[in-house]
mmCIF file of N, CA and C in Angstrom:
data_model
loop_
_atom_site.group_PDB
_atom_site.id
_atom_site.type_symbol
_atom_site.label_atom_id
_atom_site.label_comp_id
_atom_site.label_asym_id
_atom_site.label_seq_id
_atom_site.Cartn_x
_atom_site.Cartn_y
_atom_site.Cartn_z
ATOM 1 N N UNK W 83 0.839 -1.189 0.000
ATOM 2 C CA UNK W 83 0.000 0.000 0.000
ATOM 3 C C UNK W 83 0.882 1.250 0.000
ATOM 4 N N UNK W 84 0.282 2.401 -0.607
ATOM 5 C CA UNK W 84 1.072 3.260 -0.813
ATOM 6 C C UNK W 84 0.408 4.535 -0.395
ATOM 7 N N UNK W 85 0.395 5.455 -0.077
ATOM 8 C CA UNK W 85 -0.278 6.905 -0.008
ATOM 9 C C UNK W 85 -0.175 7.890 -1.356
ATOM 10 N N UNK W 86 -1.585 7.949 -1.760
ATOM 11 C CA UNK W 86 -1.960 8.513 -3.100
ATOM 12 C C UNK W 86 -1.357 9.948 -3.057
ATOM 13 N N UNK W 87 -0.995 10.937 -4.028
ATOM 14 C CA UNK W 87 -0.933 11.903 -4.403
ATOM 15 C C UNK W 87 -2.016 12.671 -3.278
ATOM 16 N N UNK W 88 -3.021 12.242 -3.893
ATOM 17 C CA UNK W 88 -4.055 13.258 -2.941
ATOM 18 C C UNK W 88 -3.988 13.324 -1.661
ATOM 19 N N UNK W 89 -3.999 12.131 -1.384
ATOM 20 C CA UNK W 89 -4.064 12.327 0.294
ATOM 21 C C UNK W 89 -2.704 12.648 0.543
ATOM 22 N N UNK W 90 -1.320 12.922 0.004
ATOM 23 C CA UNK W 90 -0.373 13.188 0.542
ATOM 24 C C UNK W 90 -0.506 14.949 0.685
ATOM 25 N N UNK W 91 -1.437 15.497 -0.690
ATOM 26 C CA UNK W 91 -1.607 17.369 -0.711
ATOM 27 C C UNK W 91 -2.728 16.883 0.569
ATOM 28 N N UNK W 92 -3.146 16.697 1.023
ATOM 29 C CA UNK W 92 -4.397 16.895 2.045
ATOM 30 C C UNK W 92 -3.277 16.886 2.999
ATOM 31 N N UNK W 93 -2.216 15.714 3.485
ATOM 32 C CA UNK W 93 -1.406 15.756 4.430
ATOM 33 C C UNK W 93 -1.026 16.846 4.503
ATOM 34 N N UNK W 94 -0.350 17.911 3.741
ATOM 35 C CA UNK W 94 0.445 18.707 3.190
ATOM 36 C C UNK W 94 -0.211 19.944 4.170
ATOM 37 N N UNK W 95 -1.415 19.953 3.357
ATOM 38 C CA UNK W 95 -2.524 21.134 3.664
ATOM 39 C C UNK W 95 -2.905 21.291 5.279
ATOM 40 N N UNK W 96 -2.997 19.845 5.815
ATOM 41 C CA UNK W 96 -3.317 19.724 7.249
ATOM 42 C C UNK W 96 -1.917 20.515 8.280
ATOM 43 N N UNK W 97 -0.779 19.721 7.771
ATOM 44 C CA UNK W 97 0.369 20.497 8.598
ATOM 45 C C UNK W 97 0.501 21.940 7.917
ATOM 46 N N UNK W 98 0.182 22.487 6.988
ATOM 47 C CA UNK W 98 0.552 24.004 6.542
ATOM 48 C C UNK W 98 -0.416 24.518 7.102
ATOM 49 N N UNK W 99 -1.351 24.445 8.126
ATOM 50 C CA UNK W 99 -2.630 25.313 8.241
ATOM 51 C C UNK W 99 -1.835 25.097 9.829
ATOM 52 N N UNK W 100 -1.459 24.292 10.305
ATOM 53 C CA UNK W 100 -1.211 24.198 11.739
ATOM 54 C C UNK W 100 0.200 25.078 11.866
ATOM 55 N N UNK W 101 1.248 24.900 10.644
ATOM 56 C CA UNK W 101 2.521 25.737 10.481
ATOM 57 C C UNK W 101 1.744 27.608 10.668
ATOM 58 N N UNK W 102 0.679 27.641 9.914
ATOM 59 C CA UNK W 102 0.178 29.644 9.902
ATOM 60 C C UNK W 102 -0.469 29.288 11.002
ATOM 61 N N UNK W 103 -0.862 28.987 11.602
ATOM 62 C CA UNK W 103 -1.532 28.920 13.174
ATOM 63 C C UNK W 103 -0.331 29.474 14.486
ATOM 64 N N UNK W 104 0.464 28.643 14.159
ATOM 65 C CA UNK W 104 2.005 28.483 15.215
ATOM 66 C C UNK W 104 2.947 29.725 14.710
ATOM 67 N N UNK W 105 2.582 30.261 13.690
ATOM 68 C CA UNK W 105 3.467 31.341 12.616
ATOM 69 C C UNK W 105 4.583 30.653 12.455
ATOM 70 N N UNK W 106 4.951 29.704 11.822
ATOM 71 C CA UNK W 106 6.086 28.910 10.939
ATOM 72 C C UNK W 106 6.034 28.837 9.684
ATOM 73 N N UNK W 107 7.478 28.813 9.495
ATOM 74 C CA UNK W 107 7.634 28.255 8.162
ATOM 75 C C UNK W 107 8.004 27.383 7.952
ATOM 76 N N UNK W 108 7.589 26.789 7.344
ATOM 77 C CA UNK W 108 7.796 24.800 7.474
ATOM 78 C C UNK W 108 7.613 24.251 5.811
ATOM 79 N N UNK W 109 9.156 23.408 5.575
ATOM 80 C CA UNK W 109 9.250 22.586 4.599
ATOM 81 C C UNK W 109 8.608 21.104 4.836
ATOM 82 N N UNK W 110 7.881 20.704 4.064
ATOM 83 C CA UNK W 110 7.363 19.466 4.841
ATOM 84 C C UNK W 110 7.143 18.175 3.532
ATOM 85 N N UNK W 111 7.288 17.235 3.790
ATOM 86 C CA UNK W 111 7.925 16.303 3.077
ATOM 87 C C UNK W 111 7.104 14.929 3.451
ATOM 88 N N UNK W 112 6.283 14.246 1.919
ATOM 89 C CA UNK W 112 5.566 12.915 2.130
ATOM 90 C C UNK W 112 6.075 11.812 1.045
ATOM 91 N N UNK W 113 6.557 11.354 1.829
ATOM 92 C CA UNK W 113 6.823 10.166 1.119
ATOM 93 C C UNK W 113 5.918 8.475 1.144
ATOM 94 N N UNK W 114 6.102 8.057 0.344
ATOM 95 C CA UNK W 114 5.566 6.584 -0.236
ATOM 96 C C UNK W 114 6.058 5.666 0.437
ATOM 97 N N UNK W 115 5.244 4.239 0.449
ATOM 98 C CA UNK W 115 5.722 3.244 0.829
ATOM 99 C C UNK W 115 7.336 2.820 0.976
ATOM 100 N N UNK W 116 7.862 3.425 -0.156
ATOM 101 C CA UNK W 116 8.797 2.373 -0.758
ATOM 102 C C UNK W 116 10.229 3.573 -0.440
ATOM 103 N N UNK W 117 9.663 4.898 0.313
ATOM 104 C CA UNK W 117 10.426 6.362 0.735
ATOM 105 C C UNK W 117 10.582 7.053 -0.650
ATOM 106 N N UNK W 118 9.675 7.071 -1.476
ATOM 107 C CA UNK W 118 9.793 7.500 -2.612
ATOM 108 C C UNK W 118 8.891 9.199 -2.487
ATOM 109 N N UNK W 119 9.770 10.375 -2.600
ATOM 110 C CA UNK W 119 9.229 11.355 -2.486
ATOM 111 C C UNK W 119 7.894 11.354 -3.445
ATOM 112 N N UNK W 120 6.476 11.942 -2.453
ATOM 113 C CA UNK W 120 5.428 12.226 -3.025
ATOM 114 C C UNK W 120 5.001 13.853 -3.693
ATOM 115 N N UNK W 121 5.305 14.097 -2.468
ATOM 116 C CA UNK W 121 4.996 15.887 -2.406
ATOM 117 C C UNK W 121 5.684 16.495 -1.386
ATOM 118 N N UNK W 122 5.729 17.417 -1.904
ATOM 119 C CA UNK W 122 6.949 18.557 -1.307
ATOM 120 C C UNK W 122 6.414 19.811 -1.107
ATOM 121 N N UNK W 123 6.526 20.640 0.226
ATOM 122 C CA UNK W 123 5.795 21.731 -0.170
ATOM 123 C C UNK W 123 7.130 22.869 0.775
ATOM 124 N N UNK W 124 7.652 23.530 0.599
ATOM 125 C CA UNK W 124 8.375 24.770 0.788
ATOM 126 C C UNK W 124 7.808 25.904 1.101
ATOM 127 N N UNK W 125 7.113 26.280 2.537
ATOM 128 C CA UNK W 125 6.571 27.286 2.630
ATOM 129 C C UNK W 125 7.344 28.775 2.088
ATOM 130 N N UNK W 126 6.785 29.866 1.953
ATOM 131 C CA UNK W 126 7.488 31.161 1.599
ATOM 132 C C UNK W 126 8.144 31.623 2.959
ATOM 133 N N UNK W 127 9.549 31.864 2.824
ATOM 134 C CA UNK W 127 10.630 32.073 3.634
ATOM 135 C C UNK W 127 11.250 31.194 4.580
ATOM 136 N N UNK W 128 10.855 29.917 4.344
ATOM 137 C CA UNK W 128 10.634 28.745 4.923
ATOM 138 C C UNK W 128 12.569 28.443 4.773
ATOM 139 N N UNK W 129 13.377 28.092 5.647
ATOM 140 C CA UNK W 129 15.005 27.879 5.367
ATOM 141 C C UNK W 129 15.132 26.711 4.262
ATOM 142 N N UNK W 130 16.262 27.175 3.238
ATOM 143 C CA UNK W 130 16.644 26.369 2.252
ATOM 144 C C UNK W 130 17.321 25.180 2.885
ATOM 145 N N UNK W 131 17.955 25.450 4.008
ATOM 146 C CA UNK W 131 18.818 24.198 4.931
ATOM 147 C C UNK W 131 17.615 22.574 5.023
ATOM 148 N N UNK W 132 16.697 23.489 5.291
ATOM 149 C CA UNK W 132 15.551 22.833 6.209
ATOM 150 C C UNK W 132 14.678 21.206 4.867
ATOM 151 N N UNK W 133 14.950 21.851 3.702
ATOM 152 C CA UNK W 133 14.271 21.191 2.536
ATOM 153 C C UNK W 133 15.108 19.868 2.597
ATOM 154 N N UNK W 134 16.435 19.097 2.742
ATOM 155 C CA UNK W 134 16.643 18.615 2.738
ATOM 156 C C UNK W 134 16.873 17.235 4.045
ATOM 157 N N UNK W 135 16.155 18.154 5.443
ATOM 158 C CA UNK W 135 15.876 17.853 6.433
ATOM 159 C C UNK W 135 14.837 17.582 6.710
ATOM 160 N N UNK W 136 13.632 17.749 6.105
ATOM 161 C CA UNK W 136 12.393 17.415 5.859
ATOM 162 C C UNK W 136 11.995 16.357 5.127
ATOM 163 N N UNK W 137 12.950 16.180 3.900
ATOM 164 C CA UNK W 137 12.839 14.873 2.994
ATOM 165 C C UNK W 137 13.516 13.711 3.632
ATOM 166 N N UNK W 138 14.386 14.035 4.313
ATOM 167 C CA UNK W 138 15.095 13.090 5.182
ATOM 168 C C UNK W 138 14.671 11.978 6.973
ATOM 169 N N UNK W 139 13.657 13.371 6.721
ATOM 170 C CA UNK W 139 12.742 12.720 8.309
ATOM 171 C C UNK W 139 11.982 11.984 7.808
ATOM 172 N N UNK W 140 10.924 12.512 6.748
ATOM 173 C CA UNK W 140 10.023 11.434 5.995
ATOM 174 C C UNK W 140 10.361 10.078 5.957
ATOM 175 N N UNK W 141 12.021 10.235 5.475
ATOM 176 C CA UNK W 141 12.390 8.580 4.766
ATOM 177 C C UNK W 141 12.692 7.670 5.727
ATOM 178 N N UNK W 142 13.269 8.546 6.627
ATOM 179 C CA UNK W 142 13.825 8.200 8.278
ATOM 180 C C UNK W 142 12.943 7.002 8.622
ATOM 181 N N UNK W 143 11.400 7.972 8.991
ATOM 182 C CA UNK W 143 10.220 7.582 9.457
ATOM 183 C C UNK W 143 9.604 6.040 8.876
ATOM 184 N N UNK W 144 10.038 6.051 7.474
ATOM 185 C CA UNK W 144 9.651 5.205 6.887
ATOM 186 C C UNK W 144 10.084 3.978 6.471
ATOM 187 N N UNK W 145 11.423 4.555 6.780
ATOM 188 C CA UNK W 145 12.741 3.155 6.633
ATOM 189 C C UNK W 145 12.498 2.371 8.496
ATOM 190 N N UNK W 146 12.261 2.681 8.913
ATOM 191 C CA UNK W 146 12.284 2.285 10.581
ATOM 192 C C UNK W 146 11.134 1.850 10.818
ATOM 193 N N UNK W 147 9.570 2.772 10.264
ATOM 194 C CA UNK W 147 8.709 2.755 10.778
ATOM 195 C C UNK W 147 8.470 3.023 11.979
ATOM 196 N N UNK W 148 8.806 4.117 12.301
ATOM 197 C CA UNK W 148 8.672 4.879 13.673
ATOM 198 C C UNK W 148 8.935 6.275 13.835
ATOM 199 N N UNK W 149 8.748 7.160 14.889
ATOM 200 C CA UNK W 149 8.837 8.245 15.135
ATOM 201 C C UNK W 149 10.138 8.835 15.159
ATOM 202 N N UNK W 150 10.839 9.621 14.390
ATOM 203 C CA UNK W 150 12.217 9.939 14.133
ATOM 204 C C UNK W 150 12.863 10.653 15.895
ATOM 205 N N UNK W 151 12.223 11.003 16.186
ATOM 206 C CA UNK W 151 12.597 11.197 17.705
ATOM 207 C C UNK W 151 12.954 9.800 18.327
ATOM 208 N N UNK W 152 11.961 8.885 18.065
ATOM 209 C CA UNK W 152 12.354 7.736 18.458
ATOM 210 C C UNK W 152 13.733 7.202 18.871
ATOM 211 N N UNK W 153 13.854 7.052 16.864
ATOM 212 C CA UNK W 153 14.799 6.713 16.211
ATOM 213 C C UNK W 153 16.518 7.771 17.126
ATOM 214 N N UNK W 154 16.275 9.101 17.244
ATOM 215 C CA UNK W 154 17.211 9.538 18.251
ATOM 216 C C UNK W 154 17.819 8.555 19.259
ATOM 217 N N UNK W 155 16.579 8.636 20.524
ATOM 218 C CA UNK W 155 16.807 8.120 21.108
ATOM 219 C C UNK W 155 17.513 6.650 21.245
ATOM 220 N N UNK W 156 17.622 6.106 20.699
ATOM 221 C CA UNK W 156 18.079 4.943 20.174
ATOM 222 C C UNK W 156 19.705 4.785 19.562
ATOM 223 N N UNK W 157 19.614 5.911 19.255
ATOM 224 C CA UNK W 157 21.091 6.310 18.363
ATOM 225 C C UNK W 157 22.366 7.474 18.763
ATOM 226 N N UNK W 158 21.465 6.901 20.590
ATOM 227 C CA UNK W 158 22.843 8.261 20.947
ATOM 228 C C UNK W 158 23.807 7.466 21.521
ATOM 229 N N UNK W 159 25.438 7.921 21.856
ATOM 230 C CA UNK W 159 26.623 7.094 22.373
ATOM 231 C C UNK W 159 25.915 5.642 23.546
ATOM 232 N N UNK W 160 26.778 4.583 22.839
ATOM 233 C CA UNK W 160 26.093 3.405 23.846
ATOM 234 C C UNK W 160 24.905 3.074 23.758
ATOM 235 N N UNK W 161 24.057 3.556 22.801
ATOM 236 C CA UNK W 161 22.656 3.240 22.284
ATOM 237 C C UNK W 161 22.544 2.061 21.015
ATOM 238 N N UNK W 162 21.671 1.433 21.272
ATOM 239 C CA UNK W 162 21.940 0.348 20.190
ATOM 240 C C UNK W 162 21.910 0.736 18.833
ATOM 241 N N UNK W 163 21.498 1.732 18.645
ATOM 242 C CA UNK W 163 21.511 2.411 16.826
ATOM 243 C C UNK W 163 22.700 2.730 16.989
ATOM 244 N N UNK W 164 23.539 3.506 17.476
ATOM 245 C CA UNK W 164 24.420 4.204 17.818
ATOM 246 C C UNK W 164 25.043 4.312 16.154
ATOM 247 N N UNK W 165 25.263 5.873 15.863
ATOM 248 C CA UNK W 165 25.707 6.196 14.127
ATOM 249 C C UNK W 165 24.507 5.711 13.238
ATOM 250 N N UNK W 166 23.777 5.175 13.360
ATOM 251 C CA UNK W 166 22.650 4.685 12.154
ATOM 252 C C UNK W 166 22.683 5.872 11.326
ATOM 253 N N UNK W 167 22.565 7.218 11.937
ATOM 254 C CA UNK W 167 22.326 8.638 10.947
ATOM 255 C C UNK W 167 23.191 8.367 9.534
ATOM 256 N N UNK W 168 24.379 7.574 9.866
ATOM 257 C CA UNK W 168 25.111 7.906 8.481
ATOM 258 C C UNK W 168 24.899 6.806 7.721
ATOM 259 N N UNK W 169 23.956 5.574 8.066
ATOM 260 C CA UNK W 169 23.245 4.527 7.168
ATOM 261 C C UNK W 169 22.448 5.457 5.942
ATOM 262 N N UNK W 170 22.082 4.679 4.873
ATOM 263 C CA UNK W 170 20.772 5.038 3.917
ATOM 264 C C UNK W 170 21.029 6.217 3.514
ATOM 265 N N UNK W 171 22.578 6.745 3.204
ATOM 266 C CA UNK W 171 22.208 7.731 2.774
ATOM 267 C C UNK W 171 22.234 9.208 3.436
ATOM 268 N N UNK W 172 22.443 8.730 4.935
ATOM 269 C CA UNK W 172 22.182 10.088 5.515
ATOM 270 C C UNK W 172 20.852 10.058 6.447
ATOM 271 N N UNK W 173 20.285 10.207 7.425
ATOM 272 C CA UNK W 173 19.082 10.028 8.399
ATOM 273 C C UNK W 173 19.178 10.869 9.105
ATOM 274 N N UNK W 174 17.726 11.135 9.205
ATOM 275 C CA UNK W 174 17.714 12.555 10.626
ATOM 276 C C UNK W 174 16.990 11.564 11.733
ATOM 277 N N UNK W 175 17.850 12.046 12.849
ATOM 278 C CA UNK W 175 17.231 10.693 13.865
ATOM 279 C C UNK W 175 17.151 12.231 15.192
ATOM 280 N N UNK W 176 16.069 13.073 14.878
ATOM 281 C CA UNK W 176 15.579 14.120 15.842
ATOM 282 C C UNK W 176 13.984 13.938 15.369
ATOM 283 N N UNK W 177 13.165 14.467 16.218
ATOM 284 C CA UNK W 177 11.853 14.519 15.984
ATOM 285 C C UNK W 177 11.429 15.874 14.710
ATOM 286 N N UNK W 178 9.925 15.331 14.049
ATOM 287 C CA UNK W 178 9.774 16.097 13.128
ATOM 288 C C UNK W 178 9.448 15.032 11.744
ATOM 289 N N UNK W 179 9.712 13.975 11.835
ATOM 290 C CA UNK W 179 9.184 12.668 11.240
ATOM 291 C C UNK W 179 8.906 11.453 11.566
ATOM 292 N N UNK W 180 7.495 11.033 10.973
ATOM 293 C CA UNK W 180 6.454 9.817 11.705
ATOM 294 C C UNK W 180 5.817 9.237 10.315
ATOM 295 N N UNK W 181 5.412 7.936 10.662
ATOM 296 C CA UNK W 181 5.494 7.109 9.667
ATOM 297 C C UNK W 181 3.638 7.428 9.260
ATOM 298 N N UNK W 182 3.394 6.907 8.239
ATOM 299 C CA UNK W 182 1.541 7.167 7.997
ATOM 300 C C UNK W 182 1.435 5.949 7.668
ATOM 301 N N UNK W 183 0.053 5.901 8.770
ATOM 302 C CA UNK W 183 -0.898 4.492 8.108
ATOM 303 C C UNK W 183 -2.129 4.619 7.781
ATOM 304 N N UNK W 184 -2.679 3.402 7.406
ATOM 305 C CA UNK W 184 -3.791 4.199 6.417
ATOM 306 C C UNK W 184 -5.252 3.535 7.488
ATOM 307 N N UNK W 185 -6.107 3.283 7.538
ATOM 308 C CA UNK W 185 -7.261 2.734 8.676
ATOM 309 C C UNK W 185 -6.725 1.016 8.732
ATOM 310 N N UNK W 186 -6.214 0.738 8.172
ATOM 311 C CA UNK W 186 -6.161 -1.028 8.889
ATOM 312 C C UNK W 186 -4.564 -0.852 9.678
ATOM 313 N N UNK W 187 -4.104 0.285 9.954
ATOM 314 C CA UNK W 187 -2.647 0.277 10.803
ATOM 315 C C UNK W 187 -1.548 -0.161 9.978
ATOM 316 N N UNK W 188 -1.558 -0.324 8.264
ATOM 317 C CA UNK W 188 -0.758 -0.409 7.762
ATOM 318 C C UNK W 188 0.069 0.669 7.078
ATOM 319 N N UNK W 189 1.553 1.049 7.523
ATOM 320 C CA UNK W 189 2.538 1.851 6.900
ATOM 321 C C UNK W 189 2.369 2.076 5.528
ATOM 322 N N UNK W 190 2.216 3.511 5.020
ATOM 323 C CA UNK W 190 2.092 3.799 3.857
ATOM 324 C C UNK W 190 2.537 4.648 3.423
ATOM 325 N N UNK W 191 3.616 5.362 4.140
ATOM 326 C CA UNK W 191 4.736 6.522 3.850
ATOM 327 C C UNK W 191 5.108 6.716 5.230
ATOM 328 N N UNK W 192 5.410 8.296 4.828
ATOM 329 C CA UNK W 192 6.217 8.479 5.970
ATOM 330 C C UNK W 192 5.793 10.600 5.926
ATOM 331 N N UNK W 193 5.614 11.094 6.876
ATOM 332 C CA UNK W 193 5.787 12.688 6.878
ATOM 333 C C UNK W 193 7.157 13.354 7.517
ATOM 334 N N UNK W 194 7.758 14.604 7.045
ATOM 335 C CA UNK W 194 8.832 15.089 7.501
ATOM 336 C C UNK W 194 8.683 16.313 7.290
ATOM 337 N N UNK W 195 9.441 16.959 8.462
ATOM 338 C CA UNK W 195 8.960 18.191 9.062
ATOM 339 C C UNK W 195 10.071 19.094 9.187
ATOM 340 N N UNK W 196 10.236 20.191 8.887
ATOM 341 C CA UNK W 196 11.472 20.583 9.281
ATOM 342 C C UNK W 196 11.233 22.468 9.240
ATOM 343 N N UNK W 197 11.872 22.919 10.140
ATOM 344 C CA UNK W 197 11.829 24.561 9.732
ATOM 345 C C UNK W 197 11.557 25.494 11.157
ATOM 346 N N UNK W 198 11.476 24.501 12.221
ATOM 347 C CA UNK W 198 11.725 25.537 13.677
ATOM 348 C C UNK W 198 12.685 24.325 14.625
ATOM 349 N N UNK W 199 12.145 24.547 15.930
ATOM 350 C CA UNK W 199 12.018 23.909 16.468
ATOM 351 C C UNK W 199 11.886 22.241 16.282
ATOM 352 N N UNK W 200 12.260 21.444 17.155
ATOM 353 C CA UNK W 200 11.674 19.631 16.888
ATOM 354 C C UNK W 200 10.847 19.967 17.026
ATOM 355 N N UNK W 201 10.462 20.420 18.510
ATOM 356 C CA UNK W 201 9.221 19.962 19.352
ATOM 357 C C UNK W 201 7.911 20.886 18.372
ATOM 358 N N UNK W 202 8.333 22.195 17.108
ATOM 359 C CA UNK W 202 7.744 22.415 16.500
ATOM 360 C C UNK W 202 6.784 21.392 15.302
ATOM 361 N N UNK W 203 8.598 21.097 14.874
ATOM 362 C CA UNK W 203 8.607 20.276 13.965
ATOM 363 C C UNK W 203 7.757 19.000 14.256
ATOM 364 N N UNK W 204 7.889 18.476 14.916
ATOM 365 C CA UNK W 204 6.941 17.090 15.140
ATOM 366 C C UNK W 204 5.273 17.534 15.743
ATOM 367 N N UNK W 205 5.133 18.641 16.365
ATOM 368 C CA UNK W 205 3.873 18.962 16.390
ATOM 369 C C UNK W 205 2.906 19.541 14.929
ATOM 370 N N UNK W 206 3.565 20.023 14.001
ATOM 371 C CA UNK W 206 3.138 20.135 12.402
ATOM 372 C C UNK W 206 3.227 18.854 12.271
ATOM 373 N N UNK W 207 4.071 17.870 12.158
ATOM 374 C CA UNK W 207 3.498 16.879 11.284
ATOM 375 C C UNK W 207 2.615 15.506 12.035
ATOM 376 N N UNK W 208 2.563 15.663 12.869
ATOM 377 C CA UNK W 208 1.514 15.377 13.929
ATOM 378 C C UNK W 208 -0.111 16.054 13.558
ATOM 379 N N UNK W 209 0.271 17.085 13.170
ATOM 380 C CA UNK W 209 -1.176 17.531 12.208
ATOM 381 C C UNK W 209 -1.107 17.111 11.065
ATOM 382 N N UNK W 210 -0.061 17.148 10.290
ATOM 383 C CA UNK W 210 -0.327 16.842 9.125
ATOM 384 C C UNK W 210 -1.260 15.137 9.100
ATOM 385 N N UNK W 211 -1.013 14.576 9.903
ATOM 386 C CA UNK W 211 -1.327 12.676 9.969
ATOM 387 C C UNK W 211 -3.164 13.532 10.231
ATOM 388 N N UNK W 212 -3.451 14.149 11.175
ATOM 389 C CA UNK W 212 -4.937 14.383 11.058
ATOM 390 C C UNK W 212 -5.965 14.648 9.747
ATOM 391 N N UNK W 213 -5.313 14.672 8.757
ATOM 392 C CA UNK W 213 -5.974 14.129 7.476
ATOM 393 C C UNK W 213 -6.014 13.217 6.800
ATOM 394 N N UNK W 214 -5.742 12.327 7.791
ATOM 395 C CA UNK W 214 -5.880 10.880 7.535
ATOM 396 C C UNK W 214 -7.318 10.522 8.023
#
């Protein structure tokens, strides 16, 4: 199973309405089953740093299947991930990406968040999943 186009702009739309609520600018990033970028959205003035930190939480989220904060925790000195970040490519293992499932609890991408704060960052894409 995969997460359609549409419902990934609805994802999109759900965390960009919660980003002008919080006054952020937030790059935010949905990816597919398979971590295959869906949609991308770059708010206006939103950090250029941040676009590639956003696509990266998504995949994070989705390669693990879990909450990229999680995934931190897990991966600090003496932690059993310990370095995973420099697996796949590169991984953001801070909060700000969580995996999407669809009503039977099956993984079907992944969302990534990036452009303040974590505790920002994972509260946008924590909305964004409410259009599911």
């Amino acid at each position: 199973m995969n997460i359609s186009l549409d419902k990934a702009q609805q994802l999109i739309a759900a965390a960009k309405k919660k980003s002008v609520e919080l006054n952020l600018k937030m790059n935010i990033a949905i990816v597919d089953g398979g971590a295959n970028l869906v949609a991308f959205a770059r708010m206006d003035g939103a950090w250029l740093g941040s676009v590639d930190i956003a696509i990266k939480k998504a995949k994070t989220a989705r390669f693990f299947d879990m909450p990229t904060g999680d995934i931190g925790g897990l991966s600090q000195p003496g932690g059993a991930l310990y370095n995973i970040e420099h697996s796949n490519g590169g991984l953001i293992t801070f909060p700000g990406g969580l995996p999407i499932k669809n009503a039977q609890g099956e993984i079907i991408g992944g969302i990534g968040v990036s452009g303040s704060t974590v505790e920002n960052d994972h509260t946008v894409a924590e909305a964004g999943l409410t259009a599911l």
